[in-house]
């Protein structure tokens, strides 16, 4: 070999040796492999079931983008806008000189414990992006986010700042999304993803969801199924605008981009400030949605949900019972009802505040968090005291981010309101949103909680409502940087919630947003629970709870017994709410003695069984989407106790009732099956009642727990002998 040929080889291949980096990110069952290619681009080469050998990782490759659509020979982990790739990008930046492009090249990476970080840099502009991958091995969840920083002088705007790009290669792809509206949360809808893009996103500002939910599922190789098949389940942890893009490209590769919605959010990033994207969380289950849901619920319980290991309080809420029409006398009587029922807490809802503009309905008073003197002359301290005398804790409703134009707050601080200076204001529920980008407003919002707690340290619970999206998008505080509004609003909210959590770590809080409009997994770092929906019709709730159970733990899902759908018996309504975090929002005086007795006994049973009901080991056995029945089962970690919830909605005449096969039990063990929560004086007629079976039998043959009766329900306890 001549010296010249040798130099040629050294020159060309040292580059490869230098940059042929392989980065492997693994959980117990999943593996993501990234590789740096010869152009110093970081590419995904594998995402799937965990491989047993680590030696052949460098030989992995995924289909390359077609030459006509990309010059990068590989699937870039964080593709940029405007240079060599024409698919949906994750990142876009407008430099101080107006140039809207960048090229991100691998610099270095580190892997410490569960965290991998990979630094990418533009070699022309001083812009750095660090990609983070955090694994939760046992729960098989991967968390992804990016941090963006630059050292340019002048104004630099981020046009796109996704959290994650993932690629998949399968014969076909089916998206299961959760379409929504007020009182119609988490309705499952599936469709095949073919060539091109499908976007699921929201632009509500104050919350992630109303019409679309920040959760998705993709069946890789077939429609999603409960217990079979490969399925990707993902969610964005961001209490604001989100966007998922699913793009099937020319090579039939599925590209999934997840992040904050960049619409109307060109973000001014100052020199050396770090822009941290939202967190994206995903799992890749090889055994269908059921396994993915158990992973997500376990992860929420182990790592995410605020006070996940602590107990929860059953409660009586007055909203649907009194609405705004209450006074001291009425409330004290309700404390007595709460005591009689046996719940832990009374929750006072909307309508307790405002003096110049008393909160008689939803047209006035929001923002003026002083108790209405005419209505409650002795103030909140008296209510806390009276609740205590009745043996129940006291909780209170607030909506501190919002303001009615008819309020003293709006009169005093017009500059604190998000509103357009030059246009008519559009009101959603007669209210407006406070400008949480402004630190003074953050202080005010924190003060709403702080003042109540200072005056009433014994308040145990707050329901934090948020009934309006941002409607008139202009922040007086941000002035010419309006592109930062949607992002900084959410960051402002998190700053307030950080302060609340730090000062009041024992306070339980319900996240609510005119129903289930706020139900993201990062919100639940601050809140102990969330309101799933204003729709408490038990039939609708079967569907709504079914949907949320794909990601959310039962302990966090507030489920109240109300007057909605009185065709359903009180037993049916309680039995549906029993699946979540049980509460009541109903006038007890209107109930028969038997119904009231049923509620009391059910609460006792709930308290006895709550650890099993809240277990992440959920098995959705019979889907309400597929017929007129719904059966779900929870099993504790030791497989010694299980609870089965069975519901008949409107079965067809003469329908054949099949046995339901249980899951998750110990096949070798023997279990006694017993129906609990029966109406006073009633016996169980289930053929399996009080019988002993092996786990094997229960899982292979099953038991009949459904019926041909309209709106019937059964709660069945299965206990190891
Ligand atoms: C919307 C909530 O979803 C309801 O439960 C109730 O708290 C009202 N707001 C009060 O205005």
PDB file of N, CA and C in Angstrom, residues 132-174:
ATOM      1  N   UNK A 132     -32.314  14.180  26.076  1.00  0.00           N
ATOM      2  CA  UNK A 132     -32.298  13.368  27.306  1.00  0.00           C
ATOM      3  C   UNK A 132     -33.243  12.183  27.156  1.00  0.00           C
ATOM      4  N   UNK A 133     -32.789  11.047  27.658  1.00  0.00           N
ATOM      5  CA  UNK A 133     -33.599   9.825  27.682  1.00  0.00           C
ATOM      6  C   UNK A 133     -33.486   9.274  29.096  1.00  0.00           C
ATOM      7  N   UNK A 134     -34.585   9.251  29.814  1.00  0.00           N
ATOM      8  CA  UNK A 134     -34.545   8.696  31.165  1.00  0.00           C
ATOM      9  C   UNK A 134     -35.375   7.417  31.167  1.00  0.00           C
ATOM     10  N   UNK A 135     -34.802   6.348  31.705  1.00  0.00           N
ATOM     11  CA  UNK A 135     -35.571   5.098  31.684  1.00  0.00           C
ATOM     12  C   UNK A 135     -36.081   4.757  33.074  1.00  0.00           C
ATOM     13  N   UNK A 136     -37.243   4.155  33.092  1.00  0.00           N
ATOM     14  CA  UNK A 136     -37.814   3.574  34.304  1.00  0.00           C
ATOM     15  C   UNK A 136     -37.880   2.074  34.008  1.00  0.00           C
ATOM     16  N   UNK A 137     -36.786   1.354  34.296  1.00  0.00           N
ATOM     17  CA  UNK A 137     -36.643  -0.008  33.777  1.00  0.00           C
ATOM     18  C   UNK A 137     -37.785  -0.935  34.178  1.00  0.00           C
ATOM     19  N   UNK A 138     -38.131  -0.936  35.467  1.00  0.00           N
ATOM     20  CA  UNK A 138     -39.135  -1.867  35.977  1.00  0.00           C
ATOM     21  C   UNK A 138     -40.502  -1.601  35.355  1.00  0.00           C
ATOM     22  N   UNK A 139     -40.814  -0.321  35.184  1.00  0.00           N
ATOM     23  CA  UNK A 139     -42.127   0.041  34.647  1.00  0.00           C
ATOM     24  C   UNK A 139     -42.113   0.086  33.122  1.00  0.00           C
ATOM     25  N   UNK A 140     -40.936  -0.075  32.519  1.00  0.00           N
ATOM     26  CA  UNK A 140     -40.800  -0.051  31.059  1.00  0.00           C
ATOM     27  C   UNK A 140     -41.293   1.242  30.424  1.00  0.00           C
ATOM     28  N   UNK A 141     -40.993   2.332  31.079  1.00  0.00           N
ATOM     29  CA  UNK A 141     -41.378   3.643  30.533  1.00  0.00           C
ATOM     30  C   UNK A 141     -40.089   4.391  30.174  1.00  0.00           C
ATOM     31  N   UNK A 142     -40.114   5.086  29.047  1.00  0.00           N
ATOM     32  CA  UNK A 142     -38.993   5.958  28.677  1.00  0.00           C
ATOM     33  C   UNK A 142     -39.490   7.403  28.612  1.00  0.00           C
ATOM     34  N   UNK A 143     -38.726   8.266  29.244  1.00  0.00           N
ATOM     35  CA  UNK A 143     -39.051   9.704  29.254  1.00  0.00           C
ATOM     36  C   UNK A 143     -38.045  10.419  28.365  1.00  0.00           C
ATOM     37  N   UNK A 144     -38.536  11.305  27.516  1.00  0.00           N
ATOM     38  CA  UNK A 144     -37.643  12.040  26.624  1.00  0.00           C
ATOM     39  C   UNK A 144     -37.906  13.530  26.700  1.00  0.00           C
ATOM     40  N   UNK A 145     -36.838  14.297  26.667  1.00  0.00           N
ATOM     41  CA  UNK A 145     -36.984  15.738  26.521  1.00  0.00           C
ATOM     42  C   UNK A 145     -35.696  16.309  25.931  1.00  0.00           C
ATOM     43  N   UNK A 146     -35.711  17.573  25.579  1.00  0.00           N
ATOM     44  CA  UNK A 146     -34.514  18.210  25.027  1.00  0.00           C
ATOM     45  C   UNK A 146     -34.284  19.542  25.722  1.00  0.00           C
ATOM     46  N   UNK A 147     -33.023  19.956  25.766  1.00  0.00           N
ATOM     47  CA  UNK A 147     -32.711  21.292  26.278  1.00  0.00           C
ATOM     48  C   UNK A 147     -31.987  22.055  25.177  1.00  0.00           C
ATOM     49  N   UNK A 148     -32.442  23.271  24.948  1.00  0.00           N
ATOM     50  CA  UNK A 148     -31.923  24.061  23.825  1.00  0.00           C
ATOM     51  C   UNK A 148     -31.286  25.334  24.389  1.00  0.00           C
ATOM     52  N   UNK A 149     -30.130  25.675  23.861  1.00  0.00           N
ATOM     53  CA  UNK A 149     -29.402  26.845  24.370  1.00  0.00           C
ATOM     54  C   UNK A 149     -28.619  27.462  23.213  1.00  0.00           C
ATOM     55  N   UNK A 150     -28.428  28.768  23.239  1.00  0.00           N
ATOM     56  CA  UNK A 150     -27.578  29.386  22.201  1.00  0.00           C
ATOM     57  C   UNK A 150     -26.753  30.506  22.810  1.00  0.00           C
ATOM     58  N   UNK A 151     -25.757  30.934  22.062  1.00  0.00           N
ATOM     59  CA  UNK A 151     -24.908  32.033  22.554  1.00  0.00           C
ATOM     60  C   UNK A 151     -24.873  33.162  21.542  1.00  0.00           C
ATOM     61  N   UNK A 152     -25.971  33.337  20.828  1.00  0.00           N
ATOM     62  CA  UNK A 152     -25.995  34.394  19.804  1.00  0.00           C
ATOM     63  C   UNK A 152     -26.374  35.730  20.425  1.00  0.00           C
ATOM     64  N   UNK A 153     -25.828  36.765  19.843  1.00  0.00           N
ATOM     65  CA  UNK A 153     -26.282  38.102  20.244  1.00  0.00           C
ATOM     66  C   UNK A 153     -27.506  38.402  19.387  1.00  0.00           C
ATOM     67  N   UNK A 154     -28.439  39.150  19.893  1.00  0.00           N
ATOM     68  CA  UNK A 154     -29.615  39.491  19.090  1.00  0.00           C
ATOM     69  C   UNK A 154     -30.744  38.516  19.337  1.00  0.00           C
ATOM     70  N   UNK A 155     -31.802  38.662  18.542  1.00  0.00           N
ATOM     71  CA  UNK A 155     -33.019  37.918  18.835  1.00  0.00           C
ATOM     72  C   UNK A 155     -33.060  36.585  18.110  1.00  0.00           C
ATOM     73  N   UNK A 156     -33.187  35.526  18.874  1.00  0.00           N
ATOM     74  CA  UNK A 156     -33.245  34.183  18.322  1.00  0.00           C
ATOM     75  C   UNK A 156     -34.595  33.581  18.692  1.00  0.00           C
ATOM     76  N   UNK A 157     -35.291  33.039  17.690  1.00  0.00           N
ATOM     77  CA  UNK A 157     -36.627  32.486  17.946  1.00  0.00           C
ATOM     78  C   UNK A 157     -36.655  30.991  17.661  1.00  0.00           C
ATOM     79  N   UNK A 158     -37.261  30.259  18.553  1.00  0.00           N
ATOM     80  CA  UNK A 158     -37.475  28.833  18.314  1.00  0.00           C
ATOM     81  C   UNK A 158     -38.829  28.665  17.643  1.00  0.00           C
ATOM     82  N   UNK A 159     -38.814  28.065  16.478  1.00  0.00           N
ATOM     83  CA  UNK A 159     -40.080  27.853  15.765  1.00  0.00           C
ATOM     84  C   UNK A 159     -40.715  26.517  16.110  1.00  0.00           C
ATOM     85  N   UNK A 160     -39.875  25.533  16.388  1.00  0.00           N
ATOM     86  CA  UNK A 160     -40.349  24.198  16.786  1.00  0.00           C
ATOM     87  C   UNK A 160     -39.415  23.658  17.841  1.00  0.00           C
ATOM     88  N   UNK A 161     -39.991  22.940  18.782  1.00  0.00           N
ATOM     89  CA  UNK A 161     -39.176  22.421  19.897  1.00  0.00           C
ATOM     90  C   UNK A 161     -39.863  21.179  20.450  1.00  0.00           C
ATOM     91  N   UNK A 162     -39.896  20.152  19.590  1.00  0.00           N
ATOM     92  CA  UNK A 162     -40.550  18.904  20.008  1.00  0.00           C
ATOM     93  C   UNK A 162     -39.707  18.212  21.070  1.00  0.00           C
ATOM     94  N   UNK A 163     -40.342  17.274  21.762  1.00  0.00           N
ATOM     95  CA  UNK A 163     -39.646  16.520  22.810  1.00  0.00           C
ATOM     96  C   UNK A 163     -39.058  15.240  22.259  1.00  0.00           C
ATOM     97  N   UNK A 164     -39.683  14.709  21.214  1.00  0.00           N
ATOM     98  CA  UNK A 164     -39.304  13.366  20.792  1.00  0.00           C
ATOM     99  C   UNK A 164     -39.653  13.106  19.338  1.00  0.00           C
ATOM    100  N   UNK A 165     -38.799  12.314  18.707  1.00  0.00           N
ATOM    101  CA  UNK A 165     -39.100  11.748  17.389  1.00  0.00           C
ATOM    102  C   UNK A 165     -38.817  10.259  17.488  1.00  0.00           C
ATOM    103  N   UNK A 166     -39.780   9.438  17.140  1.00  0.00           N
ATOM    104  CA  UNK A 166     -39.576   7.989  17.163  1.00  0.00           C
ATOM    105  C   UNK A 166     -39.975   7.421  15.806  1.00  0.00           C
ATOM    106  N   UNK A 167     -39.251   6.392  15.376  1.00  0.00           N
ATOM    107  CA  UNK A 167     -39.521   5.775  14.066  1.00  0.00           C
ATOM    108  C   UNK A 167     -39.935   4.318  14.266  1.00  0.00           C
ATOM    109  N   UNK A 168     -40.830   3.867  13.415  1.00  0.00           N
ATOM    110  CA  UNK A 168     -41.281   2.471  13.487  1.00  0.00           C
ATOM    111  C   UNK A 168     -41.374   1.883  12.096  1.00  0.00           C
ATOM    112  N   UNK A 169     -41.188   0.574  12.071  1.00  0.00           N
ATOM    113  CA  UNK A 169     -41.209  -0.144  10.811  1.00  0.00           C
ATOM    114  C   UNK A 169     -42.138  -1.331  11.014  1.00  0.00           C
ATOM    115  N   UNK A 170     -43.318  -1.308  10.426  1.00  0.00           N
ATOM    116  CA  UNK A 170     -44.271  -2.416  10.597  1.00  0.00           C
ATOM    117  C   UNK A 170     -45.122  -2.486   9.332  1.00  0.00           C
ATOM    118  N   UNK A 171     -45.785  -3.630   9.097  1.00  0.00           N
ATOM    119  CA  UNK A 171     -46.582  -3.756   7.866  1.00  0.00           C
ATOM    120  C   UNK A 171     -47.710  -2.722   7.807  1.00  0.00           C
ATOM    121  N   UNK A 172     -48.290  -2.393   8.960  1.00  0.00           N
ATOM    122  CA  UNK A 172     -49.325  -1.351   8.977  1.00  0.00           C
ATOM    123  C   UNK A 172     -49.379  -0.710  10.358  1.00  0.00           C
ATOM    124  N   UNK A 173     -50.076   0.426  10.429  1.00  0.00           N
ATOM    125  CA  UNK A 173     -50.119   1.205  11.675  1.00  0.00           C
ATOM    126  C   UNK A 173     -51.558   1.634  11.937  1.00  0.00           C
ATOM    127  N   UNK A 174     -51.999   1.479  13.168  1.00  0.00           N
ATOM    128  CA  UNK A 174     -53.353   1.901  13.533  1.00  0.00           C
ATOM    129  C   UNK A 174     -53.277   2.821  14.740  1.00  0.00           C
TER     130      UNK A 174
END
